[in-house]
C-alpha cells in the first residue's frame, strides 16, 4: 500500500500542480496591479531557489533547465521593452523560436546523464545554452526572416491553424519529447521524468494563449516548483532507498524503528555462503543474487516490512507481531528463496582474487544454482526493551541459525 501511495504521489503531484496553475490563471483577474507585478517576479525567485537546490544535490538536468527557463521568461518579459524594439515586432518572432527551443531542450536534457554542474560537462552544457541564445538573437535579425518562416512551414498536408498557433514542427517536437519521457519513465520509474512531462504539457497549454504575460508567469513559477519537487523526491529516494536492491535502506530502517509500538518482532537474515559465492562467480553475479533475494524478501507476508541492512544482510520489522505470529511467514519466505533457482549468466568481471578464478566462473555459465538464507528473530520483552536491543537479539539468533546448519529460522 505504501508503495502504491508513493508511486501515485510521484505521478499525480506534478500534474496536480499544473492543474492548480491553470485554476489560478482562471481566477487571477481578481488580483490588484501591484500583486500582478509581484507575480511576474515570482518565477525568478523560484528558479533561483531551485538552482541552489539543484546545485546542492548535484542535479544538473534540473539546474540547466531552470537556466533555460529563466532566459526564456526574461526574454519574453523584458526584450520587447528594450529601446528600438517593440512587442509587436519582437514577440511573434520570439514566440516562434521558443515554441521550438523549449521542447527541444527538454528532449536534449532527458538524454544527458548527471555529470555535475561545475565540471567540463557542465561547461559544455552552458556553452550549448549560450549558443542557442546567440542563434535565437541571430535568427530574429530582419535579414533572417526566411529562417523563421521555415520553422513555421507545413511539413504534413494537414491544416492545424484553426486548432493551435504552434507550427507543425513545434508540435512534432512536443510529441517526440513526450514519448521519449514516457519511455524513460516506464524503464526507470523516476519522478524526474514525470516532472519533465508535467512541465512539457504545461508549456504546450500556455503557448496556445496569446502572449499573456500573467499566464507565462504562472507557468514559469509552477514549472520551477515542479522541478524543485522532483529534486526533493529523488533526493529523498536516494537517501532512504538502497540503490542496488530498491529496498528501503538502513537509514529508513532506523526511522521506522522509532515508530514501533509496544509489541513488535524483528528478524535479521542473510544469504548463506555469500562470500564463497562471490569469490566463485564474481561480484557482478553476487549483485544479481542480492537483487533476486531482495525481490523475494520485499514480498514477505504477515505485515512485515523489509530493509537492506548492509552487505548480504536484510532486516524485517513485524509491528504488532510476536515471534509465534511472525515465524510462519519467515518459514514461508525461507522456502521461497530455497526453491527459487538462479541461473549464472556468464563470466563476471572482477579484480584480484575474483579475477583469478575466471576459469571456474566461465565453467559456471548457464548453470542453475540454489540459494538459501538463515534467519534470526526476536521480540520486545523484559530483557530486550528497545528496538536496538531487539535487533541485537535477532542478530544473535541469526548466528544460532548458522550454527544449526543454515537454511533455517532460529529464535
Short mmCIF file of C-alpha atoms in Angstrom, two decimals:
data_model
loop_
_atom_site.label_atom_id
_atom_site.label_comp_id
_atom_site.label_asym_id
_atom_site.label_seq_id
_atom_site.Cartn_x
_atom_site.Cartn_y
_atom_site.Cartn_z
CA UNK A 1 0.00 0.00 0.00
CA UNK A 2 2.80 2.42 0.88
CA UNK A 3 4.50 1.72 -2.47
CA UNK A 4 1.24 2.41 -4.33
CA UNK A 5 0.81 5.70 -2.46
CA UNK A 6 4.40 6.73 -3.24
CA UNK A 7 4.03 5.80 -6.92
CA UNK A 8 0.72 7.65 -7.16
CA UNK A 9 2.14 10.76 -5.49
CA UNK A 10 5.15 10.73 -7.83
CA UNK A 11 2.84 10.72 -10.87
CA UNK A 12 -0.11 12.76 -9.61
CA UNK A 13 1.67 15.58 -7.75
CA UNK A 14 3.36 17.27 -10.77
CA UNK A 15 0.15 17.05 -12.82
CA UNK A 16 -1.88 18.36 -9.88
CA UNK A 17 0.45 21.34 -9.55
CA UNK A 18 -0.10 22.17 -13.22
CA UNK A 19 -3.88 21.95 -12.71
CA UNK A 20 -3.55 24.36 -9.78
CA UNK A 21 -1.62 26.75 -12.03
CA UNK A 22 -4.46 26.55 -14.57
CA UNK A 23 -7.10 27.26 -11.90
CA UNK A 24 -5.01 30.15 -10.58
CA UNK A 25 -4.80 31.61 -14.08
CA UNK A 26 -8.58 31.46 -14.46
CA UNK A 27 -9.01 33.45 -11.25
CA UNK A 28 -6.02 35.77 -11.49
CA UNK A 29 -8.13 38.71 -12.70
CA UNK A 30 -9.08 39.37 -9.07
CA UNK A 31 -5.50 40.41 -8.25
CA UNK A 32 -4.56 44.07 -7.97
CA UNK A 33 -1.92 45.75 -10.11
CA UNK A 34 0.89 45.51 -7.52
CA UNK A 35 0.01 41.86 -6.90
CA UNK A 36 0.27 41.12 -10.63
CA UNK A 37 3.66 42.87 -10.75
CA UNK A 38 4.82 40.71 -7.86
CA UNK A 39 3.53 37.60 -9.63
CA UNK A 40 5.64 38.44 -12.67
CA UNK A 41 8.76 38.40 -10.46
CA UNK A 42 7.83 35.11 -8.77
CA UNK A 43 9.42 32.83 -11.44
CA UNK A 44 12.88 34.28 -10.85
CA UNK A 45 12.69 33.70 -7.09
CA UNK A 46 11.57 30.11 -7.71
CA UNK A 47 14.28 29.49 -10.32
CA UNK A 48 16.95 30.90 -8.01
CA UNK A 49 15.77 28.65 -5.16
CA UNK A 50 15.59 25.65 -7.48
CA UNK A 51 19.01 26.37 -8.93
CA UNK A 52 20.59 26.42 -5.47
CA UNK A 53 18.86 23.14 -4.54
CA UNK A 54 19.89 21.54 -7.84
CA UNK A 55 23.49 22.61 -7.23
CA UNK A 56 23.49 21.30 -3.65
CA UNK A 57 22.04 17.93 -4.71
CA UNK A 58 24.08 17.77 -7.94
CA UNK A 59 21.00 17.70 -10.18
CA UNK A 60 22.41 19.09 -13.39
CA UNK A 61 19.39 18.47 -15.63
CA UNK A 62 17.05 20.49 -13.42
CA UNK A 63 19.73 23.17 -12.95
CA UNK A 64 20.26 23.77 -16.66
CA UNK A 65 16.54 23.61 -17.45
CA UNK A 66 15.99 26.36 -14.87
CA UNK A 67 18.70 28.40 -16.55
CA UNK A 68 16.88 27.99 -19.87
CA UNK A 69 13.50 28.83 -18.32
CA UNK A 70 14.99 31.95 -16.70
CA UNK A 71 16.35 33.15 -20.04
CA UNK A 72 13.04 32.40 -21.78
CA UNK A 73 10.95 34.16 -19.12
CA UNK A 74 13.25 37.20 -19.07
CA UNK A 75 13.30 37.46 -22.87
CA UNK A 76 9.50 37.37 -23.09
CA UNK A 77 9.14 39.91 -20.29
CA UNK A 78 11.95 42.38 -20.94
CA UNK A 79 13.17 42.05 -24.54
CA UNK A 80 10.15 43.86 -26.07
CA UNK A 81 10.79 46.78 -23.67
CA UNK A 82 14.35 47.44 -24.90
CA UNK A 83 14.91 50.70 -26.83
CA UNK A 84 14.44 50.27 -30.55
CA UNK A 85 12.23 47.21 -30.19
CA UNK A 86 8.55 46.68 -29.59
CA UNK A 87 6.18 43.95 -28.54
CA UNK A 88 4.54 43.85 -31.95
CA UNK A 89 7.94 43.39 -33.60
CA UNK A 90 9.74 41.07 -31.19
CA UNK A 91 7.10 38.86 -29.56
CA UNK A 92 5.93 36.96 -32.67
CA UNK A 93 9.49 36.04 -33.67
CA UNK A 94 10.45 35.16 -30.10
CA UNK A 95 7.29 33.05 -29.77
CA UNK A 96 8.18 31.01 -32.86
CA UNK A 97 11.71 30.37 -31.59
CA UNK A 98 10.66 29.42 -28.04
CA UNK A 99 7.97 27.04 -29.32
CA UNK A 100 10.82 25.03 -30.85
CA UNK A 101 13.67 25.58 -28.39
CA UNK A 102 11.78 24.80 -25.16
CA UNK A 103 10.68 21.25 -26.07
CA UNK A 104 14.00 20.66 -27.86
CA UNK A 105 15.93 21.45 -24.68
CA UNK A 106 13.74 19.19 -22.54
CA UNK A 107 14.36 16.45 -25.10
CA UNK A 108 18.12 17.07 -25.15
CA UNK A 109 18.48 17.16 -21.37
CA UNK A 110 16.47 13.93 -21.00
CA UNK A 111 19.40 12.17 -22.71
CA UNK A 112 22.10 13.76 -20.56
CA UNK A 113 23.48 11.91 -17.54
CA UNK A 114 24.19 13.54 -14.20
CA UNK A 115 27.81 14.60 -14.62
CA UNK A 116 27.99 17.65 -12.43
CA UNK A 117 27.27 21.33 -12.87
CA UNK A 118 30.66 22.98 -12.36
CA UNK A 119 32.60 20.45 -14.41
CA UNK A 120 33.78 20.08 -18.00
CA UNK A 121 30.41 18.56 -18.95
CA UNK A 122 28.64 21.39 -17.15
CA UNK A 123 30.65 23.98 -19.06
CA UNK A 124 29.81 22.24 -22.32
CA UNK A 125 26.10 22.40 -21.47
CA UNK A 126 26.37 26.07 -20.54
CA UNK A 127 28.11 26.61 -23.86
CA UNK A 128 25.21 24.87 -25.61
CA UNK A 129 22.71 27.17 -23.90
CA UNK A 130 24.78 30.24 -24.81
CA UNK A 131 24.97 29.06 -28.42
CA UNK A 132 21.18 28.64 -28.51
CA UNK A 133 20.68 32.15 -27.14
CA UNK A 134 23.06 33.60 -29.72
CA UNK A 135 21.37 31.64 -32.51
CA UNK A 136 17.95 32.92 -31.38
CA UNK A 137 19.14 36.54 -31.50
CA UNK A 138 20.74 35.94 -34.90
CA UNK A 139 17.53 34.37 -36.26
CA UNK A 140 15.49 37.41 -35.18
CA UNK A 141 17.52 39.82 -37.32
CA UNK A 142 15.39 41.32 -40.12
CA UNK A 143 17.55 39.79 -42.85
CA UNK A 144 16.96 36.29 -41.39
CA UNK A 145 13.19 36.25 -41.83
CA UNK A 146 13.47 33.27 -44.14
CA UNK A 147 14.73 31.06 -41.31
CA UNK A 148 11.74 31.84 -39.08
CA UNK A 149 9.41 31.14 -41.97
CA UNK A 150 10.99 27.73 -42.39
CA UNK A 151 10.29 26.96 -38.72
CA UNK A 152 6.61 27.61 -39.43
CA UNK A 153 6.31 25.83 -42.73
CA UNK A 154 3.88 22.90 -43.05
CA UNK A 155 5.60 19.54 -43.00
CA UNK A 156 2.45 17.48 -43.41
CA UNK A 157 -0.61 18.05 -45.61
CA UNK A 158 -2.75 18.93 -42.59
CA UNK A 159 -4.02 22.40 -41.73
CA UNK A 160 -3.88 22.93 -37.95
CA UNK A 161 -4.03 26.71 -37.88
CA UNK A 162 -7.61 26.67 -36.61
CA UNK A 163 -6.64 24.32 -33.78
CA UNK A 164 -3.32 25.65 -32.49
CA UNK A 165 -0.99 28.58 -33.18
CA UNK A 166 2.01 26.23 -32.87
CA UNK A 167 3.79 25.18 -36.04
CA UNK A 168 3.78 21.55 -37.16
CA UNK A 169 7.50 21.33 -36.39
CA UNK A 170 6.92 22.51 -32.83
CA UNK A 171 4.03 20.06 -32.31
CA UNK A 172 6.12 17.19 -33.63
CA UNK A 173 8.95 18.03 -31.21
CA UNK A 174 6.49 18.21 -28.32
CA UNK A 175 5.08 14.78 -29.21
CA UNK A 176 8.52 13.20 -29.70
CA UNK A 177 9.72 14.64 -26.39
CA UNK A 178 6.65 13.37 -24.53
CA UNK A 179 7.05 9.86 -25.98
CA UNK A 180 10.74 9.89 -25.05
CA UNK A 181 9.96 10.89 -21.45
CA UNK A 182 7.16 8.32 -21.23
CA UNK A 183 9.51 5.53 -22.35
CA UNK A 184 12.12 6.65 -19.82
CA UNK A 185 9.53 6.71 -17.06
CA UNK A 186 8.38 3.17 -17.89
CA UNK A 187 12.01 1.99 -17.77
CA UNK A 188 13.40 3.91 -14.77
CA UNK A 189 10.34 4.97 -12.71
CA UNK A 190 11.86 8.36 -12.00
CA UNK A 191 9.98 11.34 -10.59
CA UNK A 192 12.28 13.48 -12.74
CA UNK A 193 10.72 12.23 -15.97
CA UNK A 194 7.20 12.73 -14.59
CA UNK A 195 8.15 16.30 -13.65
CA UNK A 196 9.53 16.92 -17.13
CA UNK A 197 6.32 15.57 -18.68
CA UNK A 198 4.17 17.84 -16.49
CA UNK A 199 6.29 20.87 -17.40
CA UNK A 200 6.13 19.92 -21.08
CA UNK A 201 2.31 19.64 -21.02
CA UNK A 202 2.06 22.93 -19.14
CA UNK A 203 4.15 24.65 -21.79
CA UNK A 204 2.10 23.12 -24.56
CA UNK A 205 -1.03 24.58 -22.97
CA UNK A 206 0.29 28.05 -22.17
CA UNK A 207 1.79 28.51 -25.63
CA UNK A 208 -1.73 28.23 -27.02
CA UNK A 209 -2.53 31.55 -25.31
CA UNK A 210 -1.97 34.88 -26.97
CA UNK A 211 1.25 36.15 -25.36
CA UNK A 212 -0.38 36.51 -21.93
CA UNK A 213 2.38 37.65 -19.50
CA UNK A 214 0.35 36.57 -16.45
CA UNK A 215 -0.13 33.06 -17.86
CA UNK A 216 3.57 32.87 -18.67
CA UNK A 217 4.50 33.98 -15.13
CA UNK A 218 2.25 31.32 -13.61
CA UNK A 219 3.67 28.66 -15.93
CA UNK A 220 7.29 29.50 -15.16
CA UNK A 221 6.60 29.65 -11.44
CA UNK A 222 4.80 26.32 -11.34
CA UNK A 223 7.38 24.70 -13.65
CA UNK A 224 10.12 25.71 -11.21
CA UNK A 225 8.10 24.37 -8.26
CA UNK A 226 7.57 21.05 -10.05
CA UNK A 227 11.29 20.72 -10.76
CA UNK A 228 12.07 21.55 -7.12
CA UNK A 229 9.58 18.86 -6.05
CA UNK A 230 11.34 16.39 -8.33
CA UNK A 231 14.71 17.23 -6.76
CA UNK A 232 13.31 16.67 -3.27
CA UNK A 233 11.53 13.42 -4.20
CA UNK A 234 14.53 11.87 -5.92
CA UNK A 235 16.95 13.04 -3.22
CA UNK A 236 14.70 11.51 -0.57
CA UNK A 237 14.56 8.25 -2.53
CA UNK A 238 18.36 8.21 -2.85
CA UNK A 239 18.77 8.83 0.88
CA UNK A 240 16.24 6.26 2.06
CA UNK A 241 16.35 3.57 -0.64
CA UNK A 242 19.07 1.07 -1.42
CA UNK A 243 20.28 1.69 -4.97
CA UNK A 244 21.10 -1.94 -5.77
CA UNK A 245 18.03 -3.75 -4.44
CA UNK A 246 15.42 -1.00 -4.37
CA UNK A 247 14.55 -1.88 -0.76
CA UNK A 248 14.40 0.81 1.95
CA UNK A 249 17.90 1.45 3.25
CA UNK A 250 19.39 1.26 6.73
CA UNK A 251 18.58 4.92 7.27
CA UNK A 252 14.90 4.22 6.56
CA UNK A 253 15.10 1.25 8.93
CA UNK A 254 16.36 3.48 11.75
CA UNK A 255 13.47 5.87 11.21
CA UNK A 256 10.85 3.11 11.11
CA UNK A 257 12.27 1.56 14.28
CA UNK A 258 11.41 4.80 16.09
CA UNK A 259 7.76 4.33 15.09
CA UNK A 260 7.40 0.83 16.53
CA UNK A 261 4.78 0.47 19.25
CA UNK A 262 4.65 -1.62 22.40
CA UNK A 263 4.71 -5.02 20.68
CA UNK A 264 6.85 -5.99 17.71
CA UNK A 265 9.29 -8.55 16.38
CA UNK A 266 12.44 -8.00 14.33
CA UNK A 267 14.07 -10.55 12.04
CA UNK A 268 17.64 -10.50 10.73
CA UNK A 269 18.54 -12.65 7.74
CA UNK A 270 21.48 -13.11 5.42
CA UNK A 271 22.45 -15.22 2.42
CA UNK A 272 24.28 -18.42 3.26
CA UNK A 273 27.89 -18.78 1.96
CA UNK A 274 27.61 -15.45 0.13
CA UNK A 275 31.36 -14.68 0.35
CA UNK A 276 32.19 -18.05 -1.21
CA UNK A 277 29.64 -17.41 -3.92
CA UNK A 278 31.20 -14.01 -4.67
CA UNK A 279 34.69 -15.50 -4.87
CA UNK A 280 33.50 -18.24 -7.22
CA UNK A 281 31.26 -16.33 -9.61
CA UNK A 282 32.32 -12.68 -9.14
CA UNK A 283 30.80 -9.61 -7.56
CA UNK A 284 28.60 -8.76 -10.55
CA UNK A 285 26.83 -12.09 -10.26
CA UNK A 286 26.73 -11.59 -6.48
CA UNK A 287 24.86 -8.34 -7.03
CA UNK A 288 22.33 -10.20 -9.17
CA UNK A 289 21.82 -12.69 -6.34
CA UNK A 290 21.26 -9.85 -3.89
CA UNK A 291 18.63 -8.35 -6.19
CA UNK A 292 16.95 -11.74 -6.58
CA UNK A 293 16.76 -12.32 -2.83
CA UNK A 294 15.58 -8.74 -2.26
CA UNK A 295 12.76 -9.21 -4.78
CA UNK A 296 11.52 -12.15 -2.70
CA UNK A 297 12.12 -10.60 0.71
CA UNK A 298 10.20 -7.42 -0.15
CA UNK A 299 7.04 -9.52 -0.61
CA UNK A 300 7.22 -11.02 2.88
CA UNK A 301 3.75 -11.63 4.27
CA UNK A 302 2.32 -11.08 7.75
CA UNK A 303 2.65 -7.30 7.69
CA UNK A 304 6.45 -7.45 7.60
CA UNK A 305 8.49 -4.56 6.18
CA UNK A 306 11.82 -5.49 4.60
CA UNK A 307 15.01 -3.37 4.57
CA UNK A 308 18.54 -3.77 3.20
CA UNK A 309 20.72 -3.70 6.30
CA UNK A 310 24.06 -3.96 4.53
CA UNK A 311 26.17 -6.47 2.63
CA UNK A 312 24.17 -9.68 2.31
CA UNK A 313 22.05 -8.90 5.39
CA UNK A 314 18.39 -7.87 5.43
CA UNK A 315 16.08 -6.80 8.25
CA UNK A 316 12.34 -7.34 8.55
CA UNK A 317 10.14 -5.45 11.01
CA UNK A 318 6.89 -7.01 12.21
CA UNK A 319 4.94 -4.25 14.01
CA UNK A 320 2.37 -5.58 16.45
CA UNK A 321 3.53 -9.19 15.98
CA UNK A 322 5.06 -11.73 18.32
CA UNK A 323 7.66 -14.34 17.40
CA UNK A 324 4.96 -17.01 17.15
CA UNK A 325 2.89 -14.87 14.77
CA UNK A 326 5.86 -13.95 12.56
CA UNK A 327 7.51 -17.41 12.38
CA UNK A 328 5.15 -18.95 9.76
CA UNK A 329 5.75 -16.02 7.43
CA UNK A 330 9.52 -16.28 7.84
CA UNK A 331 9.41 -20.01 7.16
CA UNK A 332 7.40 -19.34 4.03
CA UNK A 333 9.96 -16.73 2.97
CA UNK A 334 12.87 -19.10 3.61
CA UNK A 335 11.21 -21.82 1.49
CA UNK A 336 10.54 -19.40 -1.38
CA UNK A 337 14.20 -18.41 -1.53
CA UNK A 338 15.39 -22.02 -1.31
CA UNK A 339 13.11 -23.13 -4.15
CA UNK A 340 13.96 -20.23 -6.46
CA UNK A 341 16.72 -21.25 -8.83
CA UNK A 342 19.30 -18.75 -10.04
CA UNK A 343 20.96 -19.16 -13.43
CA UNK A 344 24.55 -17.97 -13.69
CA UNK A 345 24.58 -15.84 -16.83
CA UNK A 346 28.25 -15.92 -17.64
CA UNK A 347 31.73 -14.87 -16.67
CA UNK A 348 31.79 -11.80 -14.44
CA UNK A 349 34.41 -9.13 -14.49
CA UNK A 350 36.48 -8.63 -11.41
CA UNK A 351 39.87 -7.96 -9.96
CA UNK A 352 42.25 -9.68 -7.62
CA UNK A 353 41.12 -12.96 -6.19
CA UNK A 354 37.82 -12.94 -8.05
CA UNK A 355 39.58 -12.35 -11.35
CA UNK A 356 41.99 -15.25 -10.79
CA UNK A 357 39.03 -17.57 -10.60
CA UNK A 358 37.73 -16.69 -14.04
CA UNK A 359 38.04 -20.28 -15.15
CA UNK A 360 35.54 -21.53 -12.60
CA UNK A 361 33.20 -18.66 -13.42
CA UNK A 362 33.29 -19.40 -17.10
CA UNK A 363 32.53 -23.01 -16.39
CA UNK A 364 29.54 -21.98 -14.29
CA UNK A 365 27.90 -20.01 -17.12
CA UNK A 366 24.35 -21.25 -17.67
CA UNK A 367 24.47 -23.34 -14.51
CA UNK A 368 21.45 -23.18 -12.22
CA UNK A 369 22.21 -22.87 -8.54
CA UNK A 370 20.05 -22.60 -5.46
CA UNK A 371 20.45 -20.03 -2.72
CA UNK A 372 19.46 -20.36 0.92
CA UNK A 373 19.06 -17.88 3.73
CA UNK A 374 19.35 -18.08 7.50
CA UNK A 375 17.02 -16.07 9.72
CA UNK A 376 17.08 -14.99 13.35
CA UNK A 377 14.09 -13.41 15.08
CA UNK A 378 13.49 -11.72 18.43
CA UNK A 379 10.70 -9.70 20.00
CA UNK A 380 10.37 -6.95 22.57
CA UNK A 381 10.37 -8.34 26.12
CA UNK A 382 11.65 -7.59 29.58
CA UNK A 383 15.21 -8.40 28.55
CA UNK A 384 15.14 -6.54 25.20
CA UNK A 385 13.15 -3.35 25.76
CA UNK A 386 14.37 -1.16 22.89
CA UNK A 387 14.41 -1.72 19.11
CA UNK A 388 18.21 -1.75 19.12
CA UNK A 389 18.25 -4.40 21.82
CA UNK A 390 15.67 -6.50 19.97
CA UNK A 391 17.71 -6.22 16.77
CA UNK A 392 20.83 -7.32 18.63
CA UNK A 393 18.92 -10.32 20.00
CA UNK A 394 17.72 -11.14 16.45
CA UNK A 395 21.32 -10.96 15.24
CA UNK A 396 22.33 -13.40 17.97
CA UNK A 397 19.50 -15.70 16.88
CA UNK A 398 20.81 -15.46 13.31
CA UNK A 399 24.19 -16.80 14.45
CA UNK A 400 22.38 -19.69 16.14
CA UNK A 401 20.66 -20.45 12.83
CA UNK A 402 24.08 -20.52 11.15
CA UNK A 403 25.41 -22.93 13.74
CA UNK A 404 22.41 -25.21 13.26
CA UNK A 405 23.45 -25.76 9.66
CA UNK A 406 21.96 -22.72 7.89
CA UNK A 407 18.76 -22.56 5.81
CA UNK A 408 16.61 -22.32 8.92
CA UNK A 409 14.84 -19.88 11.25
CA UNK A 410 16.02 -19.51 14.83
CA UNK A 411 14.63 -17.56 17.79
#
